[in-house]
Amino acid sequence: MPSINPATADADGRVVIRETIDGSPAGQEERSAGRTPRSAPRPIKATPRRADPYIWGIYLFLLLISVVELFSASSTEVKAANVYAPLIRHCIFLGLGFLIVIGCQKVHYSIFRKLAWPLALLSLGLLLVSTLAGVEINGAQRAIQLGPITIQPPEIVKLTVVLLLAGVLARNQIPGGVSKKGIVLSGIIVMVFSIFVLPNGLTNLIILVGSCLIMFVVGGIKLSQIGLMLVIYVLCGGMAYMVRSASTADKEFDAVGRTATEMEAGAKTSGVTDLGRTGTQKNRIMRHLKGVTPSDTIDDLNRQVILSKFAMAHGGVQGRGPGNSRESARLPLAFSDYIYSIVVEDTGMIGGVCLLVIYLCLIARAGIVASNCTRAFPALLIMGCACLIVLQALIHMAIVTGLAPVSGQPLPFISKGGTSVLVMSAAIGMMLSVSRYGTTKGNRREQRAEMSQLPEDLQASNPMQM
């Protein structure tokens, strides 16, 4: 039987296992005598698998849809001097995102775990800056302006929390679930980041908490324990809401978060007046519950809701064809927060359903890849990234179709946006990295190579296989 020496890494970062056919004292004596031993050690490289073609296919197909539909939805941004300017700007970000995907898929997934805490500190700092001194986007103070570049920290935070939870849950695996230490630490991470994210949008908070809850289930936390954490979150959130409401009780906010004084002056909030956005969120929920009737007059409060319904109605079953949208010139933010309505107008109900199925296929494929991982960390990482992308897509579609109150959430890879495109591209790259280096089920030699690159605290078995 061959004896396996400790694995090392070559210049390309690939795992090298040195295998000796004869590691006996006799063989060592032959070497010391200057003779070539019968079983000279020879390096065996554990070549990474090919990145999952289905994830690649879904990603590239979404990019194709993005280019076509963003050009169709950018009527309000087109200038006579250059009608292709919005498309070119968007393609630049898609190209940068593609390079990020290529780079991330070539990196062993264990490297991402080392970046989790530095990214956590960075993202919390960016969140604090954007909340206190950021620029206003769509009525919320959620971005940092650096010259021509706009950074939206909530997008970075969501992926950072996925990385943190994947590491914490993987390190605290015990027979039958997750240790108490792991549960408490995971709960604290979610709560701390939720407090910082809430002023930057309620839907961002829902996406963050929703992705974390799915990771809790995949990671092996019992449903009763998850329920207890939910109760604690609700109680803490309720107390924070009551405190915030009490501090703004003497002010009346309109639908975009302006006080009565500001409404008289015709000024929008700077973000400090309604820092918690409780007034904005409350009015949006009330308008959603009230609904829109055919007799309603189009105004600034219901314009997006009504025009998005017009766009989807024009699309019918088969659609009007790409580039033939009638509402993209009137619908505010048709190229970002409401691009799904333009997709439906162009491609009809058939295209809208197909796009929904594409996103669902992404999380289904992630589940298949995760089930082929022998270690917990890669399985949790790929499921967390997939849930983050798909949950944001579902919330965007729910808002556009009227199933959820109005809010601003881009459709991953399709809506115009810089930070969102780059962060979601990093998530896809991490998923592809897991598919290359983490799917070692059924191959003992690849499992040994994988174990040699993982620190001891990340060698727990995949709970999806237990």
Tab-separated table of C-alpha atoms in Angstrom:
chain	number	residue	atom	x	y	z
A	1	MET	CA	0.000	0.000	0.000
A	2	PRO	CA	1.305	3.499	-0.764
A	3	SER	CA	2.111	5.776	2.113
A	4	ILE	CA	0.963	9.369	1.886
A	5	ASN	CA	3.227	12.165	3.040
A	6	PRO	CA	1.824	15.545	4.115
A	7	ALA	CA	0.437	17.539	1.202
A	8	THR	CA	1.978	20.777	0.064
A	9	ALA	CA	0.991	23.417	-2.444
A	10	ASP	CA	2.785	24.083	-5.704
A	11	ALA	CA	3.371	27.473	-7.354
A	12	ASP	CA	-0.097	27.407	-8.913
A	13	GLY	CA	-1.777	26.895	-5.550
A	14	ARG	CA	-2.758	23.299	-6.344
A	15	VAL	CA	-2.518	20.617	-3.708
A	16	VAL	CA	0.465	18.294	-4.187
A	17	ILE	CA	0.498	14.912	-2.492
A	18	ARG	CA	3.831	13.114	-2.434
A	19	GLU	CA	3.305	9.392	-2.626
A	20	THR	CA	6.033	6.839	-1.855
A	21	ILE	CA	5.550	3.280	-2.975
A	22	ASP	CA	8.174	1.959	-0.589
A	23	GLY	CA	8.806	3.973	2.539
A	24	SER	CA	10.623	1.133	4.310
A	25	PRO	CA	14.071	1.443	6.043
A	26	ALA	CA	15.555	-0.533	3.143
A	27	GLY	CA	14.538	2.155	0.707
A	28	GLN	CA	16.095	4.826	2.935
A	29	GLU	CA	19.358	2.852	3.064
A	30	GLU	CA	19.463	2.783	-0.729
A	31	ARG	CA	19.179	6.565	-0.820
A	32	SER	CA	21.937	7.020	1.747
A	33	ALA	CA	24.181	4.733	-0.317
A	34	GLY	CA	23.706	6.969	-3.354
A	35	ARG	CA	21.622	4.456	-5.271
A	36	THR	CA	18.262	5.272	-6.833
A	37	PRO	CA	15.614	3.691	-4.631
A	38	ARG	CA	13.076	1.384	-6.123
A	39	SER	CA	10.280	3.677	-4.999
A	40	ALA	CA	11.424	7.256	-5.571
A	41	PRO	CA	8.845	9.765	-4.340
A	42	ARG	CA	6.790	11.307	-7.084
A	43	PRO	CA	4.423	14.242	-6.709
A	44	ILE	CA	0.772	13.684	-7.483
A	45	LYS	CA	-1.226	16.833	-8.138
A	46	ALA	CA	-4.847	16.854	-7.087
A	47	THR	CA	-6.167	18.852	-10.038
A	48	PRO	CA	-9.241	20.926	-9.202
A	49	ARG	CA	-12.483	19.882	-10.831
A	50	ARG	CA	-14.072	21.945	-13.535
A	51	ALA	CA	-16.284	24.723	-12.210
A	52	ASP	CA	-19.933	23.746	-12.252
A	53	PRO	CA	-21.220	24.340	-15.815
A	54	TYR	CA	-24.817	24.849	-14.698
A	55	ILE	CA	-23.939	27.726	-12.372
A	56	TRP	CA	-21.795	29.206	-15.137
A	57	GLY	CA	-24.657	28.849	-17.612
A	58	ILE	CA	-27.184	30.534	-15.315
A	59	TYR	CA	-24.786	33.396	-14.618
A	60	LEU	CA	-23.984	34.019	-18.301
A	61	PHE	CA	-27.663	33.828	-19.264
A	62	LEU	CA	-28.508	36.459	-16.618
A	63	LEU	CA	-25.794	38.708	-18.055
A	64	LEU	CA	-27.311	38.376	-21.521
A	65	ILE	CA	-30.758	39.285	-20.211
A	66	SER	CA	-29.235	42.209	-18.333
A	67	VAL	CA	-27.661	43.756	-21.423
A	68	VAL	CA	-30.863	43.509	-23.470
A	69	GLU	CA	-33.318	44.606	-20.806
A	70	LEU	CA	-31.270	47.426	-19.328
A	71	PHE	CA	-30.947	48.990	-22.772
A	72	SER	CA	-34.706	48.652	-23.163
A	73	ALA	CA	-35.368	50.180	-19.724
A	74	SER	CA	-32.928	53.105	-19.938
A	75	SER	CA	-35.116	55.527	-21.887
A	76	THR	CA	-35.038	58.155	-19.129
A	77	GLU	CA	-31.219	58.067	-19.066
A	78	VAL	CA	-30.613	58.182	-22.818
A	79	LYS	CA	-29.190	61.450	-24.108
A	80	ALA	CA	-29.203	62.618	-27.689
A	81	ALA	CA	-25.414	62.791	-27.762
A	82	ASN	CA	-24.948	59.111	-26.998
A	83	VAL	CA	-27.898	56.738	-26.749
A	84	TYR	CA	-25.564	53.887	-25.762
A	85	ALA	CA	-23.997	55.649	-22.761
A	86	PRO	CA	-26.136	53.883	-20.085
A	87	LEU	CA	-25.529	50.496	-21.724
A	88	ILE	CA	-21.777	51.061	-21.977
A	89	ARG	CA	-21.571	52.120	-18.340
A	90	HIS	CA	-23.529	49.041	-17.272
A	91	CYS	CA	-21.418	46.714	-19.426
A	92	ILE	CA	-18.282	48.070	-17.763
A	93	PHE	CA	-19.603	46.948	-14.377
A	94	LEU	CA	-20.690	43.598	-15.812
A	95	GLY	CA	-17.177	43.169	-17.211
A	96	LEU	CA	-15.597	43.979	-13.842
A	97	GLY	CA	-17.983	41.521	-12.233
A	98	PHE	CA	-16.982	38.854	-14.752
A	99	LEU	CA	-13.327	39.349	-13.846
A	100	ILE	CA	-14.244	38.978	-10.162
A	101	VAL	CA	-16.015	35.691	-10.938
A	102	ILE	CA	-12.970	34.400	-12.827
A	103	GLY	CA	-10.652	35.382	-9.998
A	104	CYS	CA	-12.798	34.000	-7.170
A	105	GLN	CA	-13.370	30.641	-8.817
A	106	LYS	CA	-9.604	30.083	-9.040
A	107	VAL	CA	-9.124	30.678	-5.304
A	108	HIS	CA	-9.590	27.844	-2.825
A	109	TYR	CA	-12.758	28.484	-0.844
A	110	SER	CA	-10.877	28.312	2.485
A	111	ILE	CA	-9.242	31.673	1.639
A	112	PHE	CA	-12.611	33.438	1.801
A	113	ARG	CA	-13.013	32.466	5.429
A	114	LYS	CA	-9.844	34.426	6.284
A	115	LEU	CA	-11.354	37.543	4.731
A	116	ALA	CA	-14.597	37.358	6.732
A	117	TRP	CA	-13.658	39.353	9.839
A	118	PRO	CA	-11.644	42.066	8.035
A	119	LEU	CA	-14.604	42.515	5.684
A	120	ALA	CA	-16.946	42.624	8.695
A	121	LEU	CA	-15.036	45.503	10.279
A	122	LEU	CA	-14.797	47.312	6.947
A	123	SER	CA	-18.490	46.902	6.121
A	124	LEU	CA	-19.620	48.020	9.590
A	125	GLY	CA	-17.471	51.130	9.245
A	126	LEU	CA	-18.921	51.854	5.805
A	127	LEU	CA	-22.449	51.338	7.128
A	128	LEU	CA	-21.845	53.800	9.929
A	129	VAL	CA	-20.443	56.397	7.529
A	130	SER	CA	-23.326	55.955	5.064
A	131	THR	CA	-25.911	56.278	7.848
A	132	LEU	CA	-24.442	59.437	9.355
A	133	ALA	CA	-22.894	61.174	6.372
A	134	GLY	CA	-23.952	59.298	3.261
A	135	VAL	CA	-25.734	60.559	0.159
A	136	GLU	CA	-29.449	60.051	-0.374
A	137	ILE	CA	-30.606	57.472	-2.903
A	138	ASN	CA	-34.339	56.931	-3.479
A	139	GLY	CA	-35.261	58.628	-0.220
A	140	ALA	CA	-32.777	56.745	1.952
A	141	GLN	CA	-29.350	57.764	3.152
A	142	ARG	CA	-27.561	54.573	2.236
A	143	ALA	CA	-24.581	55.354	-0.032
A	144	ILE	CA	-21.081	56.818	0.093
A	145	GLN	CA	-20.014	59.070	-2.754
A	146	LEU	CA	-16.325	58.883	-3.725
A	147	GLY	CA	-16.018	61.082	-6.778
A	148	PRO	CA	-17.790	59.311	-9.655
A	149	ILE	CA	-18.083	56.098	-7.626
A	150	THR	CA	-21.082	55.363	-5.386
A	151	ILE	CA	-20.659	52.632	-2.763
A	152	GLN	CA	-23.706	51.037	-1.157
A	153	PRO	CA	-22.481	49.345	2.062
A	154	PRO	CA	-25.673	47.258	2.670
A	155	GLU	CA	-24.805	45.174	-0.406
A	156	ILE	CA	-21.347	44.420	0.993
A	157	VAL	CA	-22.718	43.662	4.457
A	158	LYS	CA	-25.098	40.954	3.232
A	159	LEU	CA	-22.314	38.898	1.644
A	160	THR	CA	-20.027	39.538	4.621
A	161	VAL	CA	-22.567	38.061	7.045
A	162	VAL	CA	-22.862	34.954	4.847
A	163	LEU	CA	-19.087	34.480	5.098
A	164	LEU	CA	-19.104	34.993	8.867
A	165	LEU	CA	-21.954	32.566	9.506
A	166	ALA	CA	-20.481	29.890	7.243
A	167	GLY	CA	-17.281	29.975	9.309
A	168	VAL	CA	-18.986	30.126	12.719
A	169	LEU	CA	-21.451	27.322	11.993
A	170	ALA	CA	-18.735	25.120	10.453
A	171	ARG	CA	-16.402	25.561	13.441
A	172	ASN	CA	-19.097	24.723	15.966
A	173	GLN	CA	-20.497	21.526	14.497
A	174	ILE	CA	-21.232	18.778	17.059
A	175	PRO	CA	-23.024	15.461	16.716
A	176	GLY	CA	-26.693	16.260	16.258
A	177	GLY	CA	-26.422	19.960	15.469
A	178	VAL	CA	-24.526	23.112	16.449
A	179	SER	CA	-22.972	23.826	19.832
A	180	LYS	CA	-24.497	26.430	22.162
A	181	LYS	CA	-21.468	28.631	21.619
A	182	GLY	CA	-22.032	28.543	17.860
A	183	ILE	CA	-25.741	29.323	18.209
A	184	VAL	CA	-25.146	32.274	20.539
A	185	LEU	CA	-22.333	33.696	18.396
A	186	SER	CA	-24.394	33.317	15.215
A	187	GLY	CA	-27.348	35.039	16.844
A	188	ILE	CA	-25.187	37.931	18.023
A	189	ILE	CA	-23.669	38.397	14.550
A	190	VAL	CA	-27.093	38.600	12.926
A	191	MET	CA	-28.422	40.984	15.572
A	192	VAL	CA	-25.458	43.374	15.436
A	193	PHE	CA	-25.474	43.638	11.662
A	194	SER	CA	-29.274	43.956	11.611
A	195	ILE	CA	-29.086	46.999	13.890
A	196	PHE	CA	-26.672	48.689	11.487
A	197	VAL	CA	-28.595	47.654	8.351
A	198	LEU	CA	-32.090	48.727	9.481
A	199	PRO	CA	-31.567	52.479	8.888
A	200	ASN	CA	-30.479	51.597	5.337
A	201	GLY	CA	-33.731	49.918	4.348
A	202	LEU	CA	-36.208	47.389	5.718
A	203	THR	CA	-35.914	45.112	2.677
A	204	ASN	CA	-32.149	44.914	3.160
A	205	LEU	CA	-32.837	43.713	6.686
A	206	ILE	CA	-35.343	41.108	5.456
A	207	ILE	CA	-32.861	39.751	2.894
A	208	LEU	CA	-30.105	39.616	5.499
A	209	VAL	CA	-32.172	37.848	8.164
A	210	GLY	CA	-33.861	35.538	5.644
A	211	SER	CA	-30.545	34.331	4.222
A	212	CYS	CA	-29.202	33.784	7.745
A	213	LEU	CA	-32.244	31.742	8.799
A	214	ILE	CA	-31.809	29.434	5.801
A	215	MET	CA	-28.134	29.000	6.719
A	216	PHE	CA	-29.190	28.141	10.286
A	217	VAL	CA	-31.380	25.332	8.943
A	218	VAL	CA	-28.684	24.050	6.557
A	219	GLY	CA	-26.073	24.298	9.317
A	220	GLY	CA	-27.992	21.952	11.589
A	221	ILE	CA	-29.525	24.313	14.160
A	222	LYS	CA	-32.755	22.827	15.483
A	223	LEU	CA	-36.025	24.486	14.517
A	224	SER	CA	-36.905	25.074	18.179
A	225	GLN	CA	-33.640	26.962	18.653
A	226	ILE	CA	-34.239	28.994	15.494
A	227	GLY	CA	-37.728	29.813	16.765
A	228	LEU	CA	-36.278	31.050	20.052
A	229	MET	CA	-33.843	33.307	18.189
A	230	LEU	CA	-36.720	34.680	16.099
A	231	VAL	CA	-38.662	35.524	19.253
A	232	ILE	CA	-35.631	37.368	20.634
A	233	TYR	CA	-35.181	39.245	17.337
A	234	VAL	CA	-38.848	40.268	17.270
A	235	LEU	CA	-38.758	41.476	20.871
A	236	CYS	CA	-35.567	43.464	20.339
A	237	GLY	CA	-36.887	44.871	17.073
A	238	GLY	CA	-40.159	45.842	18.705
A	239	MET	CA	-38.371	47.653	21.508
A	240	ALA	CA	-36.149	49.494	19.036
A	241	TYR	CA	-39.206	50.479	16.988
A	242	MET	CA	-41.014	51.791	20.076
A	243	VAL	CA	-37.996	53.834	21.100
A	244	ARG	CA	-37.625	55.240	17.609
A	245	SER	CA	-41.360	55.995	17.330
A	246	ALA	CA	-41.297	57.804	20.679
A	247	SER	CA	-38.410	59.990	19.520
A	248	THR	CA	-40.343	61.030	16.393
A	249	ALA	CA	-43.835	61.126	17.913
A	250	ASP	CA	-44.049	64.906	17.598
A	251	LYS	CA	-43.256	64.786	13.884
A	252	GLU	CA	-45.498	63.679	11.039
A	253	PHE	CA	-43.773	62.065	8.069
A	254	ASP	CA	-45.112	61.702	4.560
A	255	ALA	CA	-44.475	58.774	2.225
A	256	VAL	CA	-40.898	59.779	1.448
A	257	GLY	CA	-39.926	60.570	5.019
A	258	ARG	CA	-40.389	64.346	5.079
A	259	THR	CA	-41.610	66.246	8.120
A	260	ALA	CA	-44.505	68.693	7.967
A	261	THR	CA	-42.075	71.615	8.049
A	262	GLU	CA	-40.064	70.182	5.170
A	263	MET	CA	-43.228	69.513	3.162
A	264	GLU	CA	-44.235	73.145	3.460
A	265	ALA	CA	-40.776	74.176	2.277
A	266	GLY	CA	-40.848	71.567	-0.479
A	267	ALA	CA	-37.594	70.022	0.760
A	268	LYS	CA	-36.697	66.373	1.012
A	269	THR	CA	-35.266	64.887	4.147
A	270	SER	CA	-31.505	64.854	4.521
A	271	GLY	CA	-31.687	61.446	6.137
A	272	VAL	CA	-31.035	62.742	9.647
A	273	THR	CA	-34.604	63.815	10.386
A	274	ASP	CA	-35.962	60.290	10.013
A	275	LEU	CA	-32.790	58.321	10.546
A	276	GLY	CA	-34.658	55.130	11.323
A	277	ARG	CA	-37.013	55.686	8.348
A	278	THR	CA	-39.938	54.609	10.534
A	279	GLY	CA	-42.189	57.249	8.998
A	280	THR	CA	-41.335	56.185	5.457
A	281	GLN	CA	-41.729	52.493	6.199
A	282	LYS	CA	-45.026	52.961	8.043
A	283	ASN	CA	-46.600	54.975	5.224
A	284	ARG	CA	-45.420	52.563	2.545
A	285	ILE	CA	-46.964	49.633	4.402
A	286	MET	CA	-50.239	51.506	4.920
A	287	ARG	CA	-50.442	52.422	1.221
A	288	HIS	CA	-49.706	48.822	0.262
A	289	LEU	CA	-52.500	47.524	2.500
A	290	LYS	CA	-54.883	50.098	1.048
A	291	GLY	CA	-54.013	49.108	-2.500
A	292	VAL	CA	-54.499	50.966	-5.781
A	293	THR	CA	-57.872	51.339	-7.500
A	294	PRO	CA	-58.617	52.310	-11.133
A	295	SER	CA	-60.084	55.603	-9.932
A	296	ASP	CA	-56.846	56.705	-8.246
A	297	THR	CA	-55.064	59.662	-9.791
A	298	ILE	CA	-51.401	59.130	-10.595
A	299	ASP	CA	-49.218	61.172	-8.255
A	300	ASP	CA	-45.708	61.011	-6.764
A	301	LEU	CA	-46.819	58.478	-4.141
A	302	ASN	CA	-48.310	55.833	-6.429
A	303	ARG	CA	-46.604	56.548	-9.754
A	304	GLN	CA	-44.233	53.570	-9.625
A	305	VAL	CA	-46.944	51.129	-8.544
A	306	ILE	CA	-49.445	52.163	-11.225
A	307	LEU	CA	-46.997	52.500	-14.126
A	308	SER	CA	-45.359	49.159	-13.320
A	309	LYS	CA	-48.792	47.533	-13.520
A	310	PHE	CA	-49.366	49.283	-16.867
A	311	ALA	CA	-46.072	47.886	-18.157
A	312	MET	CA	-46.886	44.307	-17.151
A	313	ALA	CA	-50.400	44.624	-18.579
A	314	HIS	CA	-48.975	45.784	-21.929
A	315	GLY	CA	-46.731	42.722	-21.988
A	316	GLY	CA	-49.605	40.259	-21.860
A	317	VAL	CA	-48.656	36.639	-22.372
A	318	GLN	CA	-46.033	36.871	-25.126
A	319	GLY	CA	-44.693	40.402	-24.657
A	320	ARG	CA	-44.082	43.304	-27.021
A	321	GLY	CA	-40.499	42.311	-27.836
A	322	PRO	CA	-37.178	43.637	-26.494
A	323	GLY	CA	-36.841	47.375	-26.941
A	324	ASN	CA	-40.564	47.968	-27.509
A	325	SER	CA	-41.449	49.005	-23.963
A	326	ARG	CA	-43.998	51.828	-23.739
A	327	GLU	CA	-43.580	52.562	-20.039
A	328	SER	CA	-39.797	52.676	-19.648
A	329	ALA	CA	-39.835	56.374	-20.562
A	330	ARG	CA	-42.379	57.176	-17.814
A	331	LEU	CA	-41.692	54.649	-15.045
A	332	PRO	CA	-39.274	56.039	-12.438
A	333	LEU	CA	-36.233	53.804	-11.867
A	334	ALA	CA	-37.329	51.434	-14.617
A	335	PHE	CA	-33.671	50.496	-15.128
A	336	SER	CA	-33.093	49.462	-11.492
A	337	ASP	CA	-35.803	49.030	-8.847
A	338	TYR	CA	-38.558	48.246	-11.382
A	339	ILE	CA	-36.711	46.535	-14.198
A	340	TYR	CA	-38.717	43.314	-13.758
A	341	SER	CA	-41.837	45.134	-14.991
A	342	ILE	CA	-39.953	46.045	-18.177
A	343	VAL	CA	-38.836	42.419	-18.541
A	344	VAL	CA	-42.479	41.338	-18.372
A	345	GLU	CA	-43.536	44.067	-20.808
A	346	ASP	CA	-40.870	42.988	-23.300
A	347	THR	CA	-41.167	39.206	-22.930
A	348	GLY	CA	-44.652	38.793	-21.467
A	349	MET	CA	-45.781	36.534	-18.663
A	350	ILE	CA	-43.810	33.695	-20.289
A	351	GLY	CA	-40.533	35.611	-20.003
A	352	GLY	CA	-41.293	36.746	-16.458
A	353	VAL	CA	-41.977	33.181	-15.304
A	354	CYS	CA	-38.888	31.875	-17.106
A	355	LEU	CA	-36.706	34.439	-15.343
A	356	LEU	CA	-38.172	33.384	-12.006
A	357	VAL	CA	-37.410	29.742	-12.817
A	358	ILE	CA	-33.809	30.628	-13.725
A	359	TYR	CA	-33.206	32.096	-10.271
A	360	LEU	CA	-34.840	29.085	-8.617
A	361	CYS	CA	-32.611	26.794	-10.696
A	362	LEU	CA	-29.593	28.586	-9.227
A	363	ILE	CA	-30.510	27.711	-5.649
A	364	ALA	CA	-31.503	24.188	-6.700
A	365	ARG	CA	-28.112	23.659	-8.327
A	366	ALA	CA	-26.391	25.097	-5.270
A	367	GLY	CA	-28.202	22.506	-3.167
A	368	ILE	CA	-26.954	19.704	-5.403
A	369	VAL	CA	-23.368	20.960	-5.222
A	370	ALA	CA	-23.634	21.415	-1.450
A	371	SER	CA	-24.825	17.817	-1.043
A	372	ASN	CA	-21.629	16.664	-2.802
A	373	CYS	CA	-19.406	18.514	-0.330
A	374	THR	CA	-17.914	16.425	2.465
A	375	ARG	CA	-17.069	19.428	4.701
A	376	ALA	CA	-19.518	21.810	6.371
A	377	PHE	CA	-17.907	25.135	5.433
A	378	PRO	CA	-18.128	24.856	1.620
A	379	ALA	CA	-21.698	23.534	1.821
A	380	LEU	CA	-22.770	26.448	4.022
A	381	LEU	CA	-20.885	28.977	1.885
A	382	ILE	CA	-22.471	27.965	-1.417
A	383	MET	CA	-25.969	27.752	0.078
A	384	GLY	CA	-25.592	31.142	1.762
A	385	CYS	CA	-24.464	32.821	-1.461
A	386	ALA	CA	-27.260	31.223	-3.474
A	387	CYS	CA	-29.916	32.176	-0.902
A	388	LEU	CA	-28.649	35.757	-0.874
A	389	ILE	CA	-28.963	36.101	-4.660
A	390	VAL	CA	-32.285	34.309	-5.040
A	391	LEU	CA	-33.979	35.906	-2.024
A	392	GLN	CA	-33.110	39.383	-3.303
A	393	ALA	CA	-34.502	38.458	-6.722
A	394	LEU	CA	-37.745	37.153	-5.198
A	395	ILE	CA	-38.213	40.295	-3.099
A	396	HIS	CA	-37.596	42.509	-6.141
A	397	MET	CA	-40.246	40.574	-8.088
A	398	ALA	CA	-42.677	40.688	-5.164
A	399	ILE	CA	-42.338	44.478	-4.930
A	400	VAL	CA	-42.803	45.011	-8.674
A	401	THR	CA	-45.839	42.725	-8.915
A	402	GLY	CA	-47.497	44.342	-5.906
A	403	LEU	CA	-47.098	41.475	-3.445
A	404	ALA	CA	-44.891	43.586	-1.155
A	405	PRO	CA	-44.728	47.295	-0.247
A	406	VAL	CA	-42.695	49.654	-2.407
A	407	SER	CA	-38.990	49.565	-1.670
A	408	GLY	CA	-35.723	49.759	-3.533
A	409	GLN	CA	-34.040	46.449	-4.328
A	410	PRO	CA	-32.129	45.753	-7.551
A	411	LEU	CA	-32.709	42.555	-9.498
A	412	PRO	CA	-29.373	40.673	-9.210
A	413	PHE	CA	-27.169	41.023	-12.328
A	414	ILE	CA	-30.001	42.620	-14.346
A	415	SER	CA	-30.714	45.975	-12.686
A	416	LYS	CA	-28.342	48.859	-13.231
A	417	GLY	CA	-25.952	49.193	-10.318
A	418	GLY	CA	-22.294	49.110	-9.445
A	419	THR	CA	-21.960	47.755	-5.914
A	420	SER	CA	-24.741	45.211	-6.322
A	421	VAL	CA	-23.313	43.797	-9.554
A	422	LEU	CA	-19.812	43.472	-8.109
A	423	VAL	CA	-20.934	41.915	-4.808
A	424	MET	CA	-23.261	39.421	-6.482
A	425	SER	CA	-20.461	38.535	-8.904
A	426	ALA	CA	-18.225	37.764	-5.922
A	427	ALA	CA	-20.981	35.507	-4.574
A	428	ILE	CA	-21.127	33.611	-7.877
A	429	GLY	CA	-17.333	33.297	-7.869
A	430	MET	CA	-17.408	31.791	-4.369
A	431	MET	CA	-20.063	29.300	-5.471
A	432	LEU	CA	-17.900	28.249	-8.417
A	433	SER	CA	-14.875	27.935	-6.119
A	434	VAL	CA	-16.814	25.520	-3.923
A	435	SER	CA	-17.837	23.515	-6.977
A	436	ARG	CA	-14.146	23.198	-7.985
A	437	TYR	CA	-12.493	22.464	-4.647
A	438	GLY	CA	-15.214	21.290	-2.289
A	439	THR	CA	-17.141	18.591	-4.141
A	440	THR	CA	-15.022	15.610	-3.110
A	441	LYS	CA	-17.768	13.165	-2.172
A	442	GLY	CA	-16.834	9.610	-3.119
A	443	ASN	CA	-13.157	10.329	-3.869
A	444	ARG	CA	-10.949	9.544	-0.885
A	445	ARG	CA	-7.762	10.943	-2.358
A	446	GLU	CA	-9.430	14.281	-3.135
A	447	GLN	CA	-10.879	14.296	0.366
A	448	ARG	CA	-7.397	13.859	1.851
A	449	ALA	CA	-6.126	16.685	-0.341
A	450	GLU	CA	-8.999	18.910	0.760
A	451	MET	CA	-8.423	18.112	4.439
A	452	SER	CA	-4.753	19.030	4.111
A	453	GLN	CA	-5.666	22.574	3.067
A	454	LEU	CA	-8.338	23.170	5.696
A	455	PRO	CA	-7.523	24.297	9.241
A	456	GLU	CA	-8.551	21.874	11.941
A	457	ASP	CA	-11.541	23.946	13.029
A	458	LEU	CA	-13.086	23.749	9.530
A	459	GLN	CA	-12.843	19.984	9.074
A	460	ALA	CA	-16.336	19.226	10.393
A	461	SER	CA	-18.481	16.970	8.214
A	462	ASN	CA	-21.228	18.411	6.042
A	463	PRO	CA	-24.485	18.404	8.083
A	464	MET	CA	-26.463	18.011	4.843
A	465	GLN	CA	-25.066	14.471	4.568
A	466	MET	CA	-25.693	13.456	8.176
